[in-house]
mmCIF file of C-alpha atoms and ligand atoms in Angstrom:
data_model
loop_
_atom_site.group_PDB
_atom_site.id
_atom_site.type_symbol
_atom_site.label_atom_id
_atom_site.label_comp_id
_atom_site.label_asym_id
_atom_site.label_seq_id
_atom_site.Cartn_x
_atom_site.Cartn_y
_atom_site.Cartn_z
ATOM 1 C CA MET V 1 0.000 0.000 0.000
ATOM 2 C CA PRO V 2 1.168 3.557 -0.470
ATOM 3 C CA ARG V 3 2.732 5.178 2.619
ATOM 4 C CA GLY V 4 -0.333 7.320 3.412
ATOM 5 C CA PHE V 5 -2.771 4.368 3.400
ATOM 6 C CA PRO V 6 -4.598 4.466 6.785
ATOM 7 C CA LEU V 7 -3.962 1.396 8.938
ATOM 8 C CA PRO V 8 -7.129 -0.771 9.064
ATOM 9 C CA GLY V 9 -8.467 -2.182 12.331
ATOM 10 C CA ALA V 10 -9.595 -5.800 12.834
ATOM 11 C CA GLY V 11 -13.048 -6.292 11.257
ATOM 12 C CA GLN V 12 -12.597 -3.564 8.665
ATOM 13 C CA PHE V 13 -12.457 -4.533 5.012
ATOM 14 C CA VAL V 14 -11.235 -3.273 1.658
ATOM 15 C CA GLN V 15 -12.658 -3.513 -1.848
ATOM 16 C CA LEU V 16 -10.248 -5.261 -4.228
ATOM 17 C CA LEU V 17 -10.776 -4.320 -7.869
ATOM 18 C CA LEU V 18 -8.969 -6.429 -10.451
ATOM 19 C CA GLN V 19 -7.552 -4.485 -13.357
ATOM 20 C CA ALA V 20 -8.774 -5.088 -16.913
ATOM 21 C CA PRO V 21 -8.870 -7.553 -18.520
ATOM 22 C CA SER V 22 -10.719 -9.101 -15.572
ATOM 23 C CA PRO V 23 -13.394 -11.817 -15.374
ATOM 24 C CA VAL V 24 -15.486 -9.657 -12.994
ATOM 25 C CA LEU V 25 -16.760 -6.085 -13.194
ATOM 26 C CA LEU V 26 -17.225 -5.228 -9.517
ATOM 27 C CA PRO V 27 -14.632 -5.090 -6.743
ATOM 28 C CA ARG V 28 -14.635 -7.937 -4.207
ATOM 29 C CA PRO V 29 -14.922 -7.103 -0.486
ATOM 30 C CA MET V 30 -12.239 -8.740 1.657
ATOM 31 C CA SER V 31 -11.544 -8.545 5.387
ATOM 32 C CA VAL V 32 -8.068 -7.568 6.386
ATOM 33 C CA ALA V 33 -6.424 -10.569 8.074
ATOM 34 C CA GLN V 34 -3.090 -8.957 8.894
ATOM 35 C CA VAL V 35 -1.348 -5.593 8.775
ATOM 36 C CA ARG V 36 2.412 -5.265 8.729
ATOM 37 C CA ARG V 37 4.243 -1.951 8.761
ATOM 38 C CA ALA V 38 7.045 -1.682 6.219
ATOM 39 C CA ALA V 39 9.277 1.189 5.122
ATOM 40 C CA ARG V 40 7.495 1.472 1.754
ATOM 41 C CA GLY V 41 4.019 1.543 3.397
ATOM 42 C CA PRO V 42 1.672 -0.881 5.143
ATOM 43 C CA VAL V 43 1.426 -4.456 3.852
ATOM 44 C CA LEU V 44 -2.052 -6.017 4.127
ATOM 45 C CA GLY V 45 -2.643 -9.771 4.370
ATOM 46 C CA PHE V 46 -5.838 -11.566 3.269
ATOM 47 C CA LEU V 47 -7.107 -15.076 3.776
ATOM 48 C CA PHE V 48 -9.773 -16.135 1.334
ATOM 49 C CA ALA V 49 -11.365 -19.100 -0.367
ATOM 50 C CA PRO V 50 -11.453 -19.148 -4.185
ATOM 51 C CA VAL V 51 -15.218 -19.657 -4.561
ATOM 52 C CA GLY V 52 -15.927 -17.893 -7.863
ATOM 53 C CA ASP V 53 -14.386 -15.962 -10.771
ATOM 54 C CA GLY V 54 -13.285 -12.949 -8.710
ATOM 55 C CA THR V 55 -11.581 -14.776 -5.868
ATOM 56 C CA ARG V 56 -10.046 -17.290 -8.291
ATOM 57 C CA ALA V 57 -8.537 -14.394 -10.286
ATOM 58 C CA LEU V 58 -7.275 -12.799 -7.057
ATOM 59 C CA ALA V 59 -5.701 -16.112 -6.034
ATOM 60 C CA ALA V 60 -3.974 -16.341 -9.433
ATOM 61 C CA LEU V 61 -2.219 -12.941 -9.125
ATOM 62 C CA ALA V 62 1.550 -13.109 -9.268
ATOM 63 C CA GLU V 63 4.036 -11.098 -7.229
ATOM 64 C CA GLY V 64 4.186 -7.549 -8.611
ATOM 65 C CA ASP V 65 0.679 -7.656 -10.163
ATOM 66 C CA ARG V 66 -1.438 -4.657 -9.278
ATOM 67 C CA VAL V 67 -4.963 -4.472 -7.795
ATOM 68 C CA LEU V 68 -6.948 -1.332 -6.967
ATOM 69 C CA VAL V 69 -7.641 -1.155 -3.240
ATOM 70 C CA LEU V 70 -10.366 1.002 -1.683
ATOM 71 C CA GLY V 71 -10.385 1.285 2.073
ATOM 72 C CA PRO V 72 -10.182 0.761 4.921
ATOM 73 C CA LEU V 73 -13.997 0.462 4.898
ATOM 74 C CA GLY V 74 -16.656 -0.078 7.560
ATOM 75 C CA GLY V 75 -16.264 -0.265 11.305
ATOM 76 C CA GLY V 76 -14.152 -2.927 13.011
ATOM 77 C CA PHE V 77 -14.578 -5.007 16.187
ATOM 78 C CA PRO V 78 -14.758 -2.854 19.354
ATOM 79 C CA LEU V 79 -11.768 -4.594 20.930
ATOM 80 C CA GLU V 80 -11.664 -2.051 23.771
ATOM 81 C CA VAL V 81 -14.798 -3.652 25.327
ATOM 82 C CA ALA V 82 -13.716 -5.273 28.603
ATOM 83 C CA GLY V 83 -14.028 -8.999 29.297
ATOM 84 C CA VAL V 84 -12.407 -12.330 28.440
ATOM 85 C CA PRO V 85 -12.300 -12.242 24.628
ATOM 86 C CA VAL V 86 -13.987 -15.220 22.986
ATOM 87 C CA LEU V 87 -13.361 -15.124 19.237
ATOM 88 C CA ILE V 88 -15.664 -17.366 17.193
ATOM 89 C CA ALA V 89 -14.950 -18.137 13.544
ATOM 90 C CA GLY V 90 -16.940 -20.142 11.023
ATOM 91 C CA GLY V 91 -15.179 -21.339 7.832
ATOM 92 C CA ARG V 92 -13.460 -18.476 6.010
ATOM 93 C CA GLY V 93 -14.694 -16.074 8.741
ATOM 94 C CA VAL V 94 -11.399 -16.762 10.455
ATOM 95 C CA ALA V 95 -9.586 -13.926 8.580
ATOM 96 C CA PRO V 96 -10.616 -10.835 10.615
ATOM 97 C CA LEU V 97 -10.496 -12.783 13.875
ATOM 98 C CA LEU V 98 -6.826 -13.685 13.492
ATOM 99 C CA PHE V 99 -6.178 -9.964 13.122
ATOM 100 C CA ALA V 100 -8.370 -9.341 16.213
ATOM 101 C CA ALA V 101 -6.388 -11.934 18.212
ATOM 102 C CA GLU V 102 -3.163 -10.164 17.284
ATOM 103 C CA THR V 103 -4.553 -6.767 18.311
ATOM 104 C CA LEU V 104 -5.778 -8.197 21.625
ATOM 105 C CA GLU V 105 -2.379 -9.743 22.261
ATOM 106 C CA ARG V 106 -0.804 -6.301 21.888
ATOM 107 C CA GLN V 107 -3.244 -5.130 24.615
ATOM 108 C CA GLY V 108 -1.934 -7.990 26.801
ATOM 109 C CA ARG V 109 -5.208 -9.976 26.471
ATOM 110 C CA ARG V 110 -5.229 -13.679 25.576
ATOM 111 C CA CYS V 111 -8.227 -15.018 23.727
ATOM 112 C CA GLU V 112 -10.210 -18.218 23.525
ATOM 113 C CA PHE V 113 -10.528 -18.955 19.797
ATOM 114 C CA LEU V 114 -13.404 -21.193 18.678
ATOM 115 C CA PHE V 115 -13.210 -22.297 15.055
ATOM 116 C CA GLY V 116 -15.850 -24.409 13.342
ATOM 117 C CA ALA V 117 -16.926 -25.590 9.905
ATOM 118 C CA ARG V 118 -18.993 -28.320 8.345
ATOM 119 C CA ASP V 119 -15.901 -30.576 7.957
ATOM 120 C CA ALA V 120 -12.105 -30.427 8.245
ATOM 121 C CA ALA V 121 -11.721 -29.301 4.604
ATOM 122 C CA HIS V 122 -13.789 -26.160 5.297
ATOM 123 C CA LEU V 123 -11.631 -24.961 8.208
ATOM 124 C CA VAL V 124 -10.093 -22.336 5.892
ATOM 125 C CA GLY V 125 -6.742 -21.113 7.216
ATOM 126 C CA LEU V 126 -6.478 -23.653 10.044
ATOM 127 C CA ALA V 127 -2.669 -23.854 9.752
ATOM 128 C CA GLU V 128 -2.378 -20.030 9.921
ATOM 129 C CA ALA V 129 -4.744 -19.956 12.913
ATOM 130 C CA ARG V 130 -2.743 -22.632 14.737
ATOM 131 C CA ARG V 131 0.591 -20.916 14.059
ATOM 132 C CA GLY V 132 -0.708 -17.460 15.024
ATOM 133 C CA LEU V 133 -2.431 -18.579 18.224
ATOM 134 C CA ASP V 134 0.564 -20.702 19.323
ATOM 135 C CA ARG V 135 2.719 -17.584 19.018
ATOM 136 C CA MET V 136 0.180 -15.363 20.804
ATOM 137 C CA GLY V 137 -0.683 -17.831 23.554
ATOM 138 C CA GLY V 138 -4.373 -17.961 22.583
ATOM 139 C CA ARG V 139 -6.275 -21.220 22.970
ATOM 140 C CA LEU V 140 -7.727 -22.845 19.829
ATOM 141 C CA HIS V 141 -10.877 -25.008 20.123
ATOM 142 C CA LEU V 142 -12.175 -26.804 17.026
ATOM 143 C CA ALA V 143 -15.586 -28.151 16.035
ATOM 144 C CA THR V 144 -16.860 -29.756 12.836
ATOM 145 C CA ASP V 145 -20.412 -30.838 12.019
ATOM 146 C CA ASP V 146 -19.179 -34.295 10.941
ATOM 147 C CA GLY V 147 -16.561 -34.674 13.696
ATOM 148 C CA SER V 148 -13.664 -34.921 11.180
ATOM 149 C CA ARG V 149 -11.674 -32.360 13.268
ATOM 150 C CA GLY V 150 -12.196 -31.269 16.889
ATOM 151 C CA VAL V 151 -15.475 -31.992 18.640
ATOM 152 C CA ARG V 152 -18.519 -33.092 16.639
ATOM 153 C CA GLY V 153 -21.109 -30.308 16.486
ATOM 154 C CA THR V 154 -21.449 -26.602 15.865
ATOM 155 C CA VAL V 155 -19.392 -23.762 17.317
ATOM 156 C CA ARG V 156 -22.488 -22.724 19.274
ATOM 157 C CA GLU V 157 -22.466 -26.146 20.964
ATOM 158 C CA LEU V 158 -18.723 -25.772 21.537
ATOM 159 C CA LEU V 159 -19.397 -22.389 23.166
ATOM 160 C CA ASP V 160 -21.959 -24.061 25.457
ATOM 161 C CA ARG V 161 -19.276 -26.514 26.615
ATOM 162 C CA ILE V 162 -16.485 -23.985 27.091
ATOM 163 C CA ALA V 163 -18.241 -20.913 28.490
ATOM 164 C CA PRO V 164 -18.951 -22.359 31.980
ATOM 165 C CA HIS V 165 -15.187 -22.945 32.451
ATOM 166 C CA LEU V 166 -14.206 -19.354 31.642
ATOM 167 C CA PRO V 167 -14.106 -16.511 34.138
ATOM 168 C CA ALA V 168 -16.964 -14.013 33.681
ATOM 169 C CA GLN V 169 -17.371 -11.495 32.060
ATOM 170 C CA LEU V 170 -17.025 -12.713 28.485
ATOM 171 C CA VAL V 171 -17.047 -10.598 25.337
ATOM 172 C CA ILE V 172 -17.670 -12.289 21.984
ATOM 173 C CA HIS V 173 -16.376 -11.252 18.566
ATOM 174 C CA ALA V 174 -17.512 -13.517 15.721
ATOM 175 C CA CYS V 175 -17.428 -13.882 11.950
ATOM 176 C CA GLY V 176 -18.860 -16.603 9.725
ATOM 177 C CA PRO V 177 -22.003 -17.668 7.882
ATOM 178 C CA HIS V 178 -25.162 -15.803 8.893
ATOM 179 C CA ALA V 179 -26.864 -18.908 10.346
ATOM 180 C CA MET V 180 -23.884 -19.438 12.650
ATOM 181 C CA LEU V 181 -23.822 -15.758 13.645
ATOM 182 C CA ALA V 182 -27.565 -15.859 14.360
ATOM 183 C CA ALA V 183 -27.030 -18.826 16.710
ATOM 184 C CA ILE V 184 -24.173 -17.021 18.472
ATOM 185 C CA ALA V 185 -26.169 -13.761 18.719
ATOM 186 C CA ARG V 186 -29.151 -15.576 20.281
ATOM 187 C CA TRP V 187 -26.829 -17.350 22.746
ATOM 188 C CA ALA V 188 -25.197 -14.042 23.701
ATOM 189 C CA LEU V 189 -28.524 -12.228 24.134
ATOM 190 C CA ARG V 190 -29.845 -15.104 26.282
ATOM 191 C CA HIS V 191 -26.729 -15.113 28.482
ATOM 192 C CA ARG V 192 -26.372 -11.289 28.529
ATOM 193 C CA VAL V 193 -22.888 -11.489 27.046
ATOM 194 C CA PRO V 194 -21.840 -8.564 24.822
ATOM 195 C CA ALA V 195 -21.347 -9.895 21.275
ATOM 196 C CA PHE V 196 -20.184 -8.288 18.042
ATOM 197 C CA LEU V 197 -20.792 -10.075 14.757
ATOM 198 C CA ALA V 198 -19.024 -9.374 11.443
ATOM 199 C CA MET V 199 -21.648 -9.764 8.734
ATOM 200 C CA GLU V 200 -21.334 -10.311 4.987
ATOM 201 C CA SER V 201 -23.491 -9.184 2.140
ATOM 202 C CA VAL V 202 -22.998 -9.174 -1.599
ATOM 203 C CA MET V 203 -21.580 -5.691 -2.171
ATOM 204 C CA ALA V 204 -21.155 -3.330 -5.094
ATOM 205 C CA CYS V 205 -19.822 0.058 -3.926
ATOM 206 C CA GLY V 206 -18.769 -0.740 -0.341
ATOM 207 C CA THR V 207 -19.323 2.895 0.610
ATOM 208 C CA GLY V 208 -23.074 3.303 1.265
ATOM 209 C CA VAL V 209 -23.924 4.733 -2.159
ATOM 210 C CA CYS V 210 -25.571 1.863 -4.068
ATOM 211 C CA ARG V 211 -27.877 0.745 -1.183
ATOM 212 C CA GLY V 212 -27.225 -2.859 -2.265
ATOM 213 C CA CYS V 213 -26.213 -4.492 1.021
ATOM 214 C CA PRO V 214 -29.201 -4.101 3.399
ATOM 215 C CA LEU V 215 -29.537 -6.082 6.633
ATOM 216 C CA PRO V 216 -32.779 -5.960 8.694
ATOM 217 C CA ARG V 217 -32.528 -4.114 11.970
ATOM 218 C CA SER V 218 -34.051 -5.481 15.190
ATOM 219 C CA GLU V 219 -37.341 -4.043 16.442
ATOM 220 C CA PRO V 220 -35.775 -2.132 19.397
ATOM 221 C CA GLU V 221 -33.110 -0.718 17.097
ATOM 222 C CA ARG V 222 -35.768 0.365 14.555
ATOM 223 C CA ARG V 223 -37.680 2.151 17.288
ATOM 224 C CA ARG V 224 -34.519 3.817 18.572
ATOM 225 C CA LEU V 225 -33.491 5.049 15.130
ATOM 226 C CA ALA V 226 -37.007 6.144 14.134
ATOM 227 C CA ARG V 227 -36.804 8.681 16.952
ATOM 228 C CA GLN V 228 -33.677 10.218 15.407
ATOM 229 C CA ARG V 229 -34.471 9.640 11.727
ATOM 230 C CA ASP V 230 -33.412 13.154 10.694
ATOM 231 C CA ARG V 231 -29.987 12.698 12.206
ATOM 232 C CA LEU V 232 -29.076 9.445 10.377
ATOM 233 C CA PRO V 233 -26.091 10.072 8.064
ATOM 234 C CA SER V 234 -27.256 9.681 4.439
ATOM 235 C CA LEU V 235 -24.733 6.983 3.553
ATOM 236 C CA TYR V 236 -25.931 4.801 6.404
ATOM 237 C CA GLY V 237 -29.146 2.821 6.218
ATOM 238 C CA SER V 238 -32.673 3.685 7.236
ATOM 239 C CA PRO V 239 -34.454 2.911 10.514
ATOM 240 C CA GLN V 240 -35.539 -0.397 8.900
ATOM 241 C CA PHE V 241 -32.330 -1.513 7.212
ATOM 242 C CA ALA V 242 -28.670 -1.182 8.056
ATOM 243 C CA MET V 243 -26.157 -1.014 5.220
ATOM 244 C CA CYS V 244 -23.643 -3.788 5.815
ATOM 245 C CA CYS V 245 -20.781 -1.739 4.361
ATOM 246 C CA THR V 246 -21.216 1.527 6.294
ATOM 247 C CA ASP V 247 -23.276 0.622 9.415
ATOM 248 C CA GLY V 248 -21.221 -2.579 9.714
ATOM 249 C CA PRO V 249 -19.822 -4.947 8.811
ATOM 250 C CA VAL V 250 -19.548 -5.477 12.599
ATOM 251 C CA PHE V 251 -22.870 -5.227 14.480
ATOM 252 C CA ALA V 252 -23.785 -5.579 18.155
ATOM 253 C CA ALA V 253 -26.066 -8.613 18.650
ATOM 254 C CA ALA V 254 -29.077 -6.583 19.779
ATOM 255 C CA THR V 255 -29.158 -4.370 16.695
ATOM 256 C CA LEU V 256 -30.098 -6.915 13.958
ATOM 257 C CA ASP V 257 -33.212 -9.028 13.363
ATOM 258 C CA TRP V 258 -31.810 -12.573 13.610
ATOM 259 C CA GLU V 259 -35.157 -14.199 12.761
ATOM 260 C CA ARG V 260 -34.824 -12.733 9.267
ATOM 261 C CA LEU V 261 -31.109 -13.480 8.967
ATOM 262 C CA GLY V 262 -30.452 -16.903 10.483
HETATM 263 C C1 FAD I 1 -17.200 -7.339 4.423
HETATM 264 C C2 FAD I 1 -16.810 -8.633 3.727
HETATM 265 C C3 FAD I 1 -15.625 -9.255 4.056
HETATM 266 C C4 FAD I 1 -15.278 -10.464 3.432
HETATM 267 N N1 FAD I 1 -14.107 -11.061 3.793
HETATM 268 C C5 FAD I 1 -13.762 -12.230 3.248
HETATM 269 C C6 FAD I 1 -12.548 -12.913 3.629
HETATM 270 O O1 FAD I 1 -11.777 -12.412 4.449
HETATM 271 N N2 FAD I 1 -12.268 -14.114 3.052
HETATM 272 C C7 FAD I 1 -13.109 -14.679 2.123
HETATM 273 O O2 FAD I 1 -12.803 -15.791 1.655
HETATM 274 N N3 FAD I 1 -14.234 -14.078 1.719
HETATM 275 C C8 FAD I 1 -14.584 -12.868 2.258
HETATM 276 N N4 FAD I 1 -15.741 -12.251 1.855
HETATM 277 C C9 FAD I 1 -16.550 -12.868 0.809
HETATM 278 C C10 FAD I 1 -15.973 -12.522 -0.557
HETATM 279 O O3 FAD I 1 -16.130 -11.131 -0.807
HETATM 280 C C11 FAD I 1 -16.759 -13.310 -1.625
HETATM 281 O O4 FAD I 1 -16.434 -14.671 -1.488
HETATM 282 C C12 FAD I 1 -16.348 -12.851 -2.999
HETATM 283 O O5 FAD I 1 -16.881 -11.570 -3.228
HETATM 284 C C13 FAD I 1 -16.882 -13.816 -4.034
HETATM 285 O O6 FAD I 1 -16.506 -13.332 -5.304
HETATM 286 P P1 FAD I 1 -16.275 -14.330 -6.519
HETATM 287 O O7 FAD I 1 -16.261 -13.533 -7.782
HETATM 288 O O8 FAD I 1 -15.098 -15.210 -6.266
HETATM 289 O O9 FAD I 1 -17.530 -15.258 -6.447
HETATM 290 P P2 FAD I 1 -18.958 -15.019 -7.106
HETATM 291 O O10 FAD I 1 -18.947 -15.685 -8.437
HETATM 292 O O11 FAD I 1 -19.360 -13.596 -6.996
HETATM 293 O O12 FAD I 1 -19.808 -15.887 -6.085
HETATM 294 C C14 FAD I 1 -19.492 -17.257 -5.837
HETATM 295 C C15 FAD I 1 -20.440 -17.767 -4.785
HETATM 296 O O13 FAD I 1 -20.203 -17.080 -3.545
HETATM 297 C C16 FAD I 1 -21.408 -16.406 -3.135
HETATM 298 N N5 FAD I 1 -21.039 -15.108 -2.565
HETATM 299 C C17 FAD I 1 -20.499 -14.053 -3.206
HETATM 300 N N6 FAD I 1 -20.267 -13.032 -2.355
HETATM 301 C C18 FAD I 1 -20.666 -13.482 -1.143
HETATM 302 C C19 FAD I 1 -20.698 -12.919 0.150
HETATM 303 N N7 FAD I 1 -20.278 -11.678 0.409
HETATM 304 N N8 FAD I 1 -21.180 -13.673 1.148
HETATM 305 C C20 FAD I 1 -21.606 -14.917 0.957
HETATM 306 N N9 FAD I 1 -21.605 -15.512 -0.239
HETATM 307 C C21 FAD I 1 -21.146 -14.805 -1.266
HETATM 308 C C22 FAD I 1 -22.245 -16.229 -4.387
HETATM 309 O O14 FAD I 1 -23.621 -16.168 -4.088
HETATM 310 C C23 FAD I 1 -21.908 -17.508 -5.149
HETATM 311 O O15 FAD I 1 -22.644 -18.601 -4.684
HETATM 312 C C24 FAD I 1 -16.116 -11.040 2.447
HETATM 313 C C25 FAD I 1 -17.320 -10.399 2.115
HETATM 314 C C26 FAD I 1 -17.676 -9.212 2.755
HETATM 315 C C27 FAD I 1 -18.960 -8.545 2.398
HETATM 316 S S1 FES I 2 -22.278 -2.054 -1.009
HETATM 317 FE FE1 FES I 2 -23.191 -0.237 -1.799
HETATM 318 S S2 FES I 2 -24.327 0.477 -0.115
HETATM 319 FE FE2 FES I 2 -23.254 -1.201 0.717
#
């Protein structure tokens, strides 16, 4: 990145636009997994799965190839919130949480890191997670739906097992598929544990302009925002819908309608 590029925080993302000729027209949103300072400017690391034309083309870039980068975008995890940090990743959702673990380590806070997927093959970035957490002293707990790695079951079930053995108060930061995040959000609301969930949406602009990434707000949040409708910044959503790119991508559990998302 150029020297003046602002340093992203964990949970923030960038838009990566492949240069022509490219198989895709729109930029692809990607969480920042790592930031390293270097003399020529910050170096950003990403961890992604090649699931379609855009990510396959990104994976095929060679050293020295150029990509247009817009960012840092959105708001990151509020890592200043006190409590024992429990980081919960589903599949490729591990990327921003490895960055969060590193930031927490710099604050002198060790995390419990729960990582789940449907099977061992979908634990994207497991080797990186293991290496990083070994170095940082965080504890890695694994779960797979089919039991091919770690305990058999979901990360929500893993959280049920682990939480009683941790000192209160917990604070959860999570990223993964929406159904998993809905289960974690409901668990956190039931147990009155603060939880912050990094959401995804198919995005075009990434900056609040196209209105293409809406997420339904919870009823209490709608009521709260309706009272201050005139003061909502125009590039953020409406009282009914949050824009994932500008209101998020990280949301507090109580602010979204999980019945419509999970
Ligand atoms: C804020 C944000 C951060 C992200 N961070 C990461 C990351 O760190 N690592 C990573 O691997 N991926 C991440 N993603 C998802 C990534 O942007 C998509 O996988 C990518 O845009 C797919 O592009 P494609 O051209 O390869 O696939 P496409 O051909 O566009 O799509 C392939 C398949 O993936 C589905 N898909 C596309 N975009 C999304 C999405 N946003 N969410 C769920 N399904 C999608 C499509 O419906 C389709 O089934 C992030 C998305 C957002 C919004
Ligand atoms: S991607 Fe355009 S408003 Fe969010």
